[in-house]
Amino acid sequence: MSDIRAKKPSDSEVVMTELAIPNDSNILGNVLGGRVMHWMDLSAAMAAHKHCNSICVTASIEGMSFYHPIKVGQLALLRARVVYTGRTSLITKVIIHSEDMDTGEKLLTTEAYMTFVCLDKNGKPRKIPSLILETDQEKAEYAHAEEIRRRKQEIRKQEK
Ligand SMILES: CC(C)(COP(=O)(O)OP(=O)(O)OC[C@H]1O[C@@H](n2cnc3c(N)ncnc32)[C@H](O)[C@@H]1OP(=O)(O)O)[C@@H](O)C(=O)NCCC(=O)NCCS
């Protein structure tokens, strides 16, 4: 039976902008990794909640890559969307570009795949809407996230 609540990845998209200020930075003047991850967690949690229309909790983070620092005074442009759905869990892809407001230069600085589990009122995992994939890029991102999930489940099985 088809899922009437099924949604497109773009339906969950969250765009968030942060200004990197000294309070966010390390002694090199770059935003702390922990602060970057906090911003990513927030934007991904909003994307997950929008997809499920229900509270979701962070279960794991895979493929966290810091390619370039975000410097104090720059903008951090975050973009998060749901790229994969399971039964009660989903995977969001989050990317950040830095923007130098003096020059307009943008740089891909950070990306990660963050898994969330949707919970019901009793805190138990709850079934979520599936994903409608339309573009080749959406299909490729789904396949990539599916592989991330497969590897994570293998690790979880070994840990039990
Ligand atoms: C995430 C959590 C709800 C999972 O509960 P659980 O009873 O182990 O869930 P289940 O084993 O029934 O699995 C439910 C789904 O979550 C997925 N899942 C569970 N733990 C996972 C993990 N560590 N990584 C990735 N996926 C995970 C399962 O694969 C399953 O997915 P599916 O339904 O799409 O097939 C529970 O471990 C928890 O509450 N963790 C703490 C969350 C938290 O505090 N986050 C930080 C603040 S938001």
PDB file of C-alpha atoms and ligand atoms in Angstrom:
ATOM      1  CA  MET A   1       0.000   0.000   0.000  1.00  0.00           C
ATOM      2  CA  SER A   2       1.374   3.451  -0.838  1.00  0.00           C
ATOM      3  CA  ASP A   3       2.258   5.841   1.965  1.00  0.00           C
ATOM      4  CA  ILE A   4      -0.034   8.872   1.581  1.00  0.00           C
ATOM      5  CA  ARG A   5       2.134  10.863   3.941  1.00  0.00           C
ATOM      6  CA  ALA A   6       5.251  10.291   1.790  1.00  0.00           C
ATOM      7  CA  LYS A   7       7.306  13.429   1.285  1.00  0.00           C
ATOM      8  CA  LYS A   8      10.066  14.744  -0.956  1.00  0.00           C
ATOM      9  CA  PRO A   9      13.561  15.497   0.410  1.00  0.00           C
ATOM     10  CA  SER A  10      12.950  19.173  -0.398  1.00  0.00           C
ATOM     11  CA  ASP A  11       9.902  19.230   1.913  1.00  0.00           C
ATOM     12  CA  SER A  12      12.192  18.771   4.901  1.00  0.00           C
ATOM     13  CA  GLU A  13      14.915  21.188   3.809  1.00  0.00           C
ATOM     14  CA  VAL A  14      16.222  23.544   6.491  1.00  0.00           C
ATOM     15  CA  VAL A  15      18.474  26.487   5.669  1.00  0.00           C
ATOM     16  CA  MET A  16      20.121  28.124   8.651  1.00  0.00           C
ATOM     17  CA  THR A  17      22.685  30.924   8.852  1.00  0.00           C
ATOM     18  CA  GLU A  18      25.032  31.548  11.770  1.00  0.00           C
ATOM     19  CA  LEU A  19      27.536  34.388  12.221  1.00  0.00           C
ATOM     20  CA  ALA A  20      30.823  33.038  13.615  1.00  0.00           C
ATOM     21  CA  ILE A  21      31.671  35.202  16.649  1.00  0.00           C
ATOM     22  CA  PRO A  22      34.704  35.042  19.002  1.00  0.00           C
ATOM     23  CA  ASN A  23      32.702  33.136  21.626  1.00  0.00           C
ATOM     24  CA  ASP A  24      32.401  30.247  19.104  1.00  0.00           C
ATOM     25  CA  SER A  25      36.108  30.020  18.341  1.00  0.00           C
ATOM     26  CA  ASN A  26      39.338  28.334  19.369  1.00  0.00           C
ATOM     27  CA  ILE A  27      42.645  30.160  19.830  1.00  0.00           C
ATOM     28  CA  LEU A  28      43.252  30.086  16.057  1.00  0.00           C
ATOM     29  CA  GLY A  29      40.108  32.143  15.447  1.00  0.00           C
ATOM     30  CA  ASN A  30      38.274  29.197  13.875  1.00  0.00           C
ATOM     31  CA  VAL A  31      34.865  27.955  14.999  1.00  0.00           C
ATOM     32  CA  LEU A  32      35.204  25.048  17.433  1.00  0.00           C
ATOM     33  CA  GLY A  33      34.287  21.636  16.029  1.00  0.00           C
ATOM     34  CA  GLY A  34      31.810  21.131  18.863  1.00  0.00           C
ATOM     35  CA  ARG A  35      30.002  24.361  17.986  1.00  0.00           C
ATOM     36  CA  VAL A  36      29.864  23.323  14.318  1.00  0.00           C
ATOM     37  CA  MET A  37      28.376  19.957  15.330  1.00  0.00           C
ATOM     38  CA  HIS A  38      25.820  21.723  17.565  1.00  0.00           C
ATOM     39  CA  TRP A  39      24.629  23.823  14.622  1.00  0.00           C
ATOM     40  CA  MET A  40      24.493  20.724  12.425  1.00  0.00           C
ATOM     41  CA  ASP A  41      22.524  18.770  15.028  1.00  0.00           C
ATOM     42  CA  LEU A  42      19.975  21.597  15.327  1.00  0.00           C
ATOM     43  CA  SER A  43      19.431  21.978  11.585  1.00  0.00           C
ATOM     44  CA  ALA A  44      19.241  18.193  11.071  1.00  0.00           C
ATOM     45  CA  ALA A  45      16.796  17.806  13.974  1.00  0.00           C
ATOM     46  CA  MET A  46      14.519  20.435  12.406  1.00  0.00           C
ATOM     47  CA  ALA A  47      14.649  18.642   9.024  1.00  0.00           C
ATOM     48  CA  ALA A  48      13.826  15.314  10.708  1.00  0.00           C
ATOM     49  CA  HIS A  49      10.945  16.857  12.697  1.00  0.00           C
ATOM     50  CA  LYS A  50       9.536  18.496   9.545  1.00  0.00           C
ATOM     51  CA  HIS A  51       9.612  15.172   7.691  1.00  0.00           C
ATOM     52  CA  CYS A  52       7.936  13.223  10.509  1.00  0.00           C
ATOM     53  CA  ASN A  53       5.821  16.014  12.023  1.00  0.00           C
ATOM     54  CA  SER A  54       6.946  14.524  15.305  1.00  0.00           C
ATOM     55  CA  ILE A  55       9.881  14.709  17.696  1.00  0.00           C
ATOM     56  CA  CYS A  56      13.067  12.917  16.576  1.00  0.00           C
ATOM     57  CA  VAL A  57      16.243  12.186  18.548  1.00  0.00           C
ATOM     58  CA  THR A  58      19.799  11.949  17.289  1.00  0.00           C
ATOM     59  CA  ALA A  59      20.899   8.293  17.167  1.00  0.00           C
ATOM     60  CA  SER A  60      24.251   8.444  15.352  1.00  0.00           C
ATOM     61  CA  ILE A  61      26.495  10.580  13.192  1.00  0.00           C
ATOM     62  CA  GLU A  62      28.471   9.160  10.275  1.00  0.00           C
ATOM     63  CA  GLY A  63      30.844  10.652   7.732  1.00  0.00           C
ATOM     64  CA  MET A  64      31.575  13.807   9.688  1.00  0.00           C
ATOM     65  CA  SER A  65      34.178  15.683   7.642  1.00  0.00           C
ATOM     66  CA  PHE A  66      35.760  19.051   8.365  1.00  0.00           C
ATOM     67  CA  TYR A  67      37.292  20.170   5.047  1.00  0.00           C
ATOM     68  CA  HIS A  68      38.035  23.793   5.933  1.00  0.00           C
ATOM     69  CA  PRO A  69      37.761  25.965   9.039  1.00  0.00           C
ATOM     70  CA  ILE A  70      35.003  28.538   9.486  1.00  0.00           C
ATOM     71  CA  LYS A  71      36.687  31.737  10.594  1.00  0.00           C
ATOM     72  CA  VAL A  72      35.396  34.318  13.061  1.00  0.00           C
ATOM     73  CA  GLY A  73      33.532  37.013  11.112  1.00  0.00           C
ATOM     74  CA  GLN A  74      32.377  34.593   8.414  1.00  0.00           C
ATOM     75  CA  LEU A  75      28.876  33.250   7.934  1.00  0.00           C
ATOM     76  CA  ALA A  76      28.141  29.540   8.282  1.00  0.00           C
ATOM     77  CA  LEU A  77      25.440  28.585   5.793  1.00  0.00           C
ATOM     78  CA  LEU A  78      23.857  25.285   6.848  1.00  0.00           C
ATOM     79  CA  ARG A  79      21.598  23.176   4.684  1.00  0.00           C
ATOM     80  CA  ALA A  80      19.950  19.981   6.003  1.00  0.00           C
ATOM     81  CA  ARG A  81      17.459  17.601   4.421  1.00  0.00           C
ATOM     82  CA  VAL A  82      16.215  14.052   4.825  1.00  0.00           C
ATOM     83  CA  VAL A  83      17.934  11.798   2.268  1.00  0.00           C
ATOM     84  CA  TYR A  84      16.937   8.323   3.484  1.00  0.00           C
ATOM     85  CA  THR A  85      14.051   6.827   5.442  1.00  0.00           C
ATOM     86  CA  GLY A  86      13.804   3.461   7.183  1.00  0.00           C
ATOM     87  CA  ARG A  87      10.841   2.264   9.250  1.00  0.00           C
ATOM     88  CA  THR A  88      11.249   4.519  12.297  1.00  0.00           C
ATOM     89  CA  SER A  89      14.617   6.126  11.553  1.00  0.00           C
ATOM     90  CA  LEU A  90      15.886   8.468   8.883  1.00  0.00           C
ATOM     91  CA  ILE A  91      19.157   9.921   7.693  1.00  0.00           C
ATOM     92  CA  THR A  92      19.719  13.621   7.122  1.00  0.00           C
ATOM     93  CA  LYS A  93      22.562  15.068   5.096  1.00  0.00           C
ATOM     94  CA  VAL A  94      23.929  18.321   6.481  1.00  0.00           C
ATOM     95  CA  ILE A  95      26.402  20.535   4.672  1.00  0.00           C
ATOM     96  CA  ILE A  96      27.945  23.851   5.643  1.00  0.00           C
ATOM     97  CA  HIS A  97      29.457  26.504   3.395  1.00  0.00           C
ATOM     98  CA  SER A  98      31.396  29.395   4.886  1.00  0.00           C
ATOM     99  CA  GLU A  99      30.773  32.800   3.351  1.00  0.00           C
ATOM    100  CA  ASP A 100      33.239  35.676   3.497  1.00  0.00           C
ATOM    101  CA  MET A 101      30.935  38.702   3.487  1.00  0.00           C
ATOM    102  CA  ASP A 102      33.736  41.048   2.291  1.00  0.00           C
ATOM    103  CA  THR A 103      34.441  39.032  -0.866  1.00  0.00           C
ATOM    104  CA  GLY A 104      31.317  36.891  -1.248  1.00  0.00           C
ATOM    105  CA  GLU A 105      33.548  33.771  -1.471  1.00  0.00           C
ATOM    106  CA  LYS A 106      31.830  30.536  -0.401  1.00  0.00           C
ATOM    107  CA  LEU A 107      33.581  27.293   0.534  1.00  0.00           C
ATOM    108  CA  LEU A 108      32.246  23.853   1.424  1.00  0.00           C
ATOM    109  CA  THR A 109      33.614  23.398   4.961  1.00  0.00           C
ATOM    110  CA  THR A 110      31.752  20.531   6.594  1.00  0.00           C
ATOM    111  CA  GLU A 111      29.398  17.639   5.925  1.00  0.00           C
ATOM    112  CA  ALA A 112      27.828  14.767   7.844  1.00  0.00           C
ATOM    113  CA  TYR A 113      25.077  12.166   7.741  1.00  0.00           C
ATOM    114  CA  MET A 114      23.008  12.221  10.908  1.00  0.00           C
ATOM    115  CA  THR A 115      20.555   9.477  11.844  1.00  0.00           C
ATOM    116  CA  PHE A 116      17.431  10.341  13.832  1.00  0.00           C
ATOM    117  CA  VAL A 117      14.766   8.115  15.332  1.00  0.00           C
ATOM    118  CA  CYS A 118      11.194   9.376  15.503  1.00  0.00           C
ATOM    119  CA  LEU A 119       9.491   8.848  18.853  1.00  0.00           C
ATOM    120  CA  ASP A 120       5.855   8.591  19.889  1.00  0.00           C
ATOM    121  CA  LYS A 121       4.342  10.121  23.037  1.00  0.00           C
ATOM    122  CA  ASN A 122       5.688   7.218  25.108  1.00  0.00           C
ATOM    123  CA  GLY A 123       9.234   7.654  23.825  1.00  0.00           C
ATOM    124  CA  LYS A 124       9.020   4.542  21.620  1.00  0.00           C
ATOM    125  CA  PRO A 125      10.219   4.484  17.986  1.00  0.00           C
ATOM    126  CA  ARG A 126       7.358   5.444  15.686  1.00  0.00           C
ATOM    127  CA  LYS A 127       6.781   4.667  11.979  1.00  0.00           C
ATOM    128  CA  ILE A 128       7.684   7.560   9.696  1.00  0.00           C
ATOM    129  CA  PRO A 129       6.575   8.744   6.236  1.00  0.00           C
ATOM    130  CA  SER A 130       8.613   7.379   3.356  1.00  0.00           C
ATOM    131  CA  LEU A 131      10.547   9.431   0.838  1.00  0.00           C
ATOM    132  CA  ILE A 132       9.570  10.321  -2.733  1.00  0.00           C
ATOM    133  CA  LEU A 133      12.723  10.341  -4.879  1.00  0.00           C
ATOM    134  CA  GLU A 134      12.505  12.292  -8.112  1.00  0.00           C
ATOM    135  CA  THR A 135      15.948  13.418  -9.261  1.00  0.00           C
ATOM    136  CA  ASP A 136      19.095  11.404 -10.029  1.00  0.00           C
ATOM    137  CA  GLN A 137      20.877  13.288  -7.247  1.00  0.00           C
ATOM    138  CA  GLU A 138      18.182  12.342  -4.719  1.00  0.00           C
ATOM    139  CA  LYS A 139      18.460   8.695  -5.804  1.00  0.00           C
ATOM    140  CA  ALA A 140      22.271   8.789  -5.507  1.00  0.00           C
ATOM    141  CA  GLU A 141      22.099  10.383  -2.040  1.00  0.00           C
ATOM    142  CA  TYR A 142      19.551   7.770  -0.945  1.00  0.00           C
ATOM    143  CA  ALA A 143      21.817   4.934  -2.134  1.00  0.00           C
ATOM    144  CA  HIS A 144      24.820   6.474  -0.362  1.00  0.00           C
ATOM    145  CA  ALA A 145      22.856   6.889   2.895  1.00  0.00           C
ATOM    146  CA  GLU A 146      21.497   3.335   2.587  1.00  0.00           C
ATOM    147  CA  GLU A 147      25.089   2.065   2.469  1.00  0.00           C
ATOM    148  CA  ILE A 148      25.933   4.164   5.558  1.00  0.00           C
ATOM    149  CA  ARG A 149      22.957   2.578   7.356  1.00  0.00           C
ATOM    150  CA  ARG A 150      23.996  -0.940   6.266  1.00  0.00           C
ATOM    151  CA  ARG A 151      27.524  -0.444   7.651  1.00  0.00           C
ATOM    152  CA  LYS A 152      26.205   1.072  10.902  1.00  0.00           C
ATOM    153  CA  GLN A 153      23.789  -1.828  11.429  1.00  0.00           C
ATOM    154  CA  GLU A 154      26.639  -4.312  10.960  1.00  0.00           C
ATOM    155  CA  ILE A 155      28.640  -2.519  13.642  1.00  0.00           C
ATOM    156  CA  ARG A 156      25.616  -2.399  15.975  1.00  0.00           C
ATOM    157  CA  LYS A 157      25.085  -6.137  15.455  1.00  0.00           C
ATOM    158  CA  GLN A 158      28.722  -6.877  16.348  1.00  0.00           C
ATOM    159  CA  GLU A 159      28.467  -4.701  19.467  1.00  0.00           C
ATOM    160  CA  LYS A 160      25.449  -6.653  20.801  1.00  0.00           C
TER     161      LYS A 160
HETATM  162  C1  LIG B   1      17.756   6.188  19.399  1.00  0.00           C
HETATM  163  C2  LIG B   1      16.904   5.311  20.305  1.00  0.00           C
HETATM  164  C3  LIG B   1      15.520   5.949  20.488  1.00  0.00           C
HETATM  165  C4  LIG B   1      16.732   3.947  19.639  1.00  0.00           C
HETATM  166  O1  LIG B   1      15.956   3.163  20.488  1.00  0.00           O
HETATM  167  P1  LIG B   1      15.921   1.559  20.335  1.00  0.00           P
HETATM  168  O2  LIG B   1      14.900   1.021  21.259  1.00  0.00           O
HETATM  169  O3  LIG B   1      17.318   1.037  20.396  1.00  0.00           O
HETATM  170  O4  LIG B   1      15.384   1.443  18.885  1.00  0.00           O
HETATM  171  P2  LIG B   1      15.274   0.166  17.944  1.00  0.00           P
HETATM  172  O5  LIG B   1      16.359  -0.827  18.183  1.00  0.00           O
HETATM  173  O6  LIG B   1      13.848  -0.303  18.008  1.00  0.00           O
HETATM  174  O7  LIG B   1      15.546   0.825  16.524  1.00  0.00           O
HETATM  175  C5  LIG B   1      14.664   1.798  16.015  1.00  0.00           C
HETATM  176  C6  LIG B   1      15.276   2.356  14.749  1.00  0.00           C
HETATM  177  O8  LIG B   1      16.407   3.142  15.088  1.00  0.00           O
HETATM  178  C7  LIG B   1      17.548   2.691  14.408  1.00  0.00           C
HETATM  179  N1  LIG B   1      18.678   2.886  15.336  1.00  0.00           N
HETATM  180  C8  LIG B   1      18.680   2.598  16.657  1.00  0.00           C
HETATM  181  N2  LIG B   1      19.875   2.949  17.187  1.00  0.00           N
HETATM  182  C9  LIG B   1      20.612   3.454  16.170  1.00  0.00           C
HETATM  183  C10 LIG B   1      21.936   3.986  16.080  1.00  0.00           C
HETATM  184  N3  LIG B   1      22.745   4.065  17.127  1.00  0.00           N
HETATM  185  N4  LIG B   1      22.382   4.399  14.871  1.00  0.00           N
HETATM  186  C11 LIG B   1      21.583   4.345  13.780  1.00  0.00           C
HETATM  187  N5  LIG B   1      20.317   3.857  13.801  1.00  0.00           N
HETATM  188  C12 LIG B   1      19.851   3.422  14.989  1.00  0.00           C
HETATM  189  C13 LIG B   1      17.254   1.227  14.073  1.00  0.00           C
HETATM  190  O9  LIG B   1      18.026   0.795  12.958  1.00  0.00           O
HETATM  191  C14 LIG B   1      15.781   1.302  13.757  1.00  0.00           C
HETATM  192  O10 LIG B   1      15.610   1.852  12.466  1.00  0.00           O
HETATM  193  P3  LIG B   1      14.363   1.458  11.499  1.00  0.00           P
HETATM  194  O11 LIG B   1      13.115   1.449  12.305  1.00  0.00           O
HETATM  195  O12 LIG B   1      14.354   2.574  10.474  1.00  0.00           O
HETATM  196  O13 LIG B   1      14.682   0.121  10.897  1.00  0.00           O
HETATM  197  C15 LIG B   1      17.552   5.121  21.722  1.00  0.00           C
HETATM  198  O14 LIG B   1      18.783   4.426  21.555  1.00  0.00           O
HETATM  199  C16 LIG B   1      17.811   6.450  22.422  1.00  0.00           C
HETATM  200  O15 LIG B   1      16.901   7.013  23.031  1.00  0.00           O
HETATM  201  N6  LIG B   1      19.065   6.969  22.317  1.00  0.00           N
HETATM  202  C17 LIG B   1      19.380   8.264  22.912  1.00  0.00           C
HETATM  203  C18 LIG B   1      18.970   9.399  21.977  1.00  0.00           C
HETATM  204  C19 LIG B   1      19.453  10.731  22.485  1.00  0.00           C
HETATM  205  O16 LIG B   1      19.414  11.009  23.674  1.00  0.00           O
HETATM  206  N7  LIG B   1      19.955  11.587  21.558  1.00  0.00           N
HETATM  207  C20 LIG B   1      20.538  12.839  21.914  1.00  0.00           C
HETATM  208  C21 LIG B   1      19.552  13.903  22.243  1.00  0.00           C
HETATM  209  S1  LIG B   1      18.327  14.161  20.978  1.00  0.00           S
END
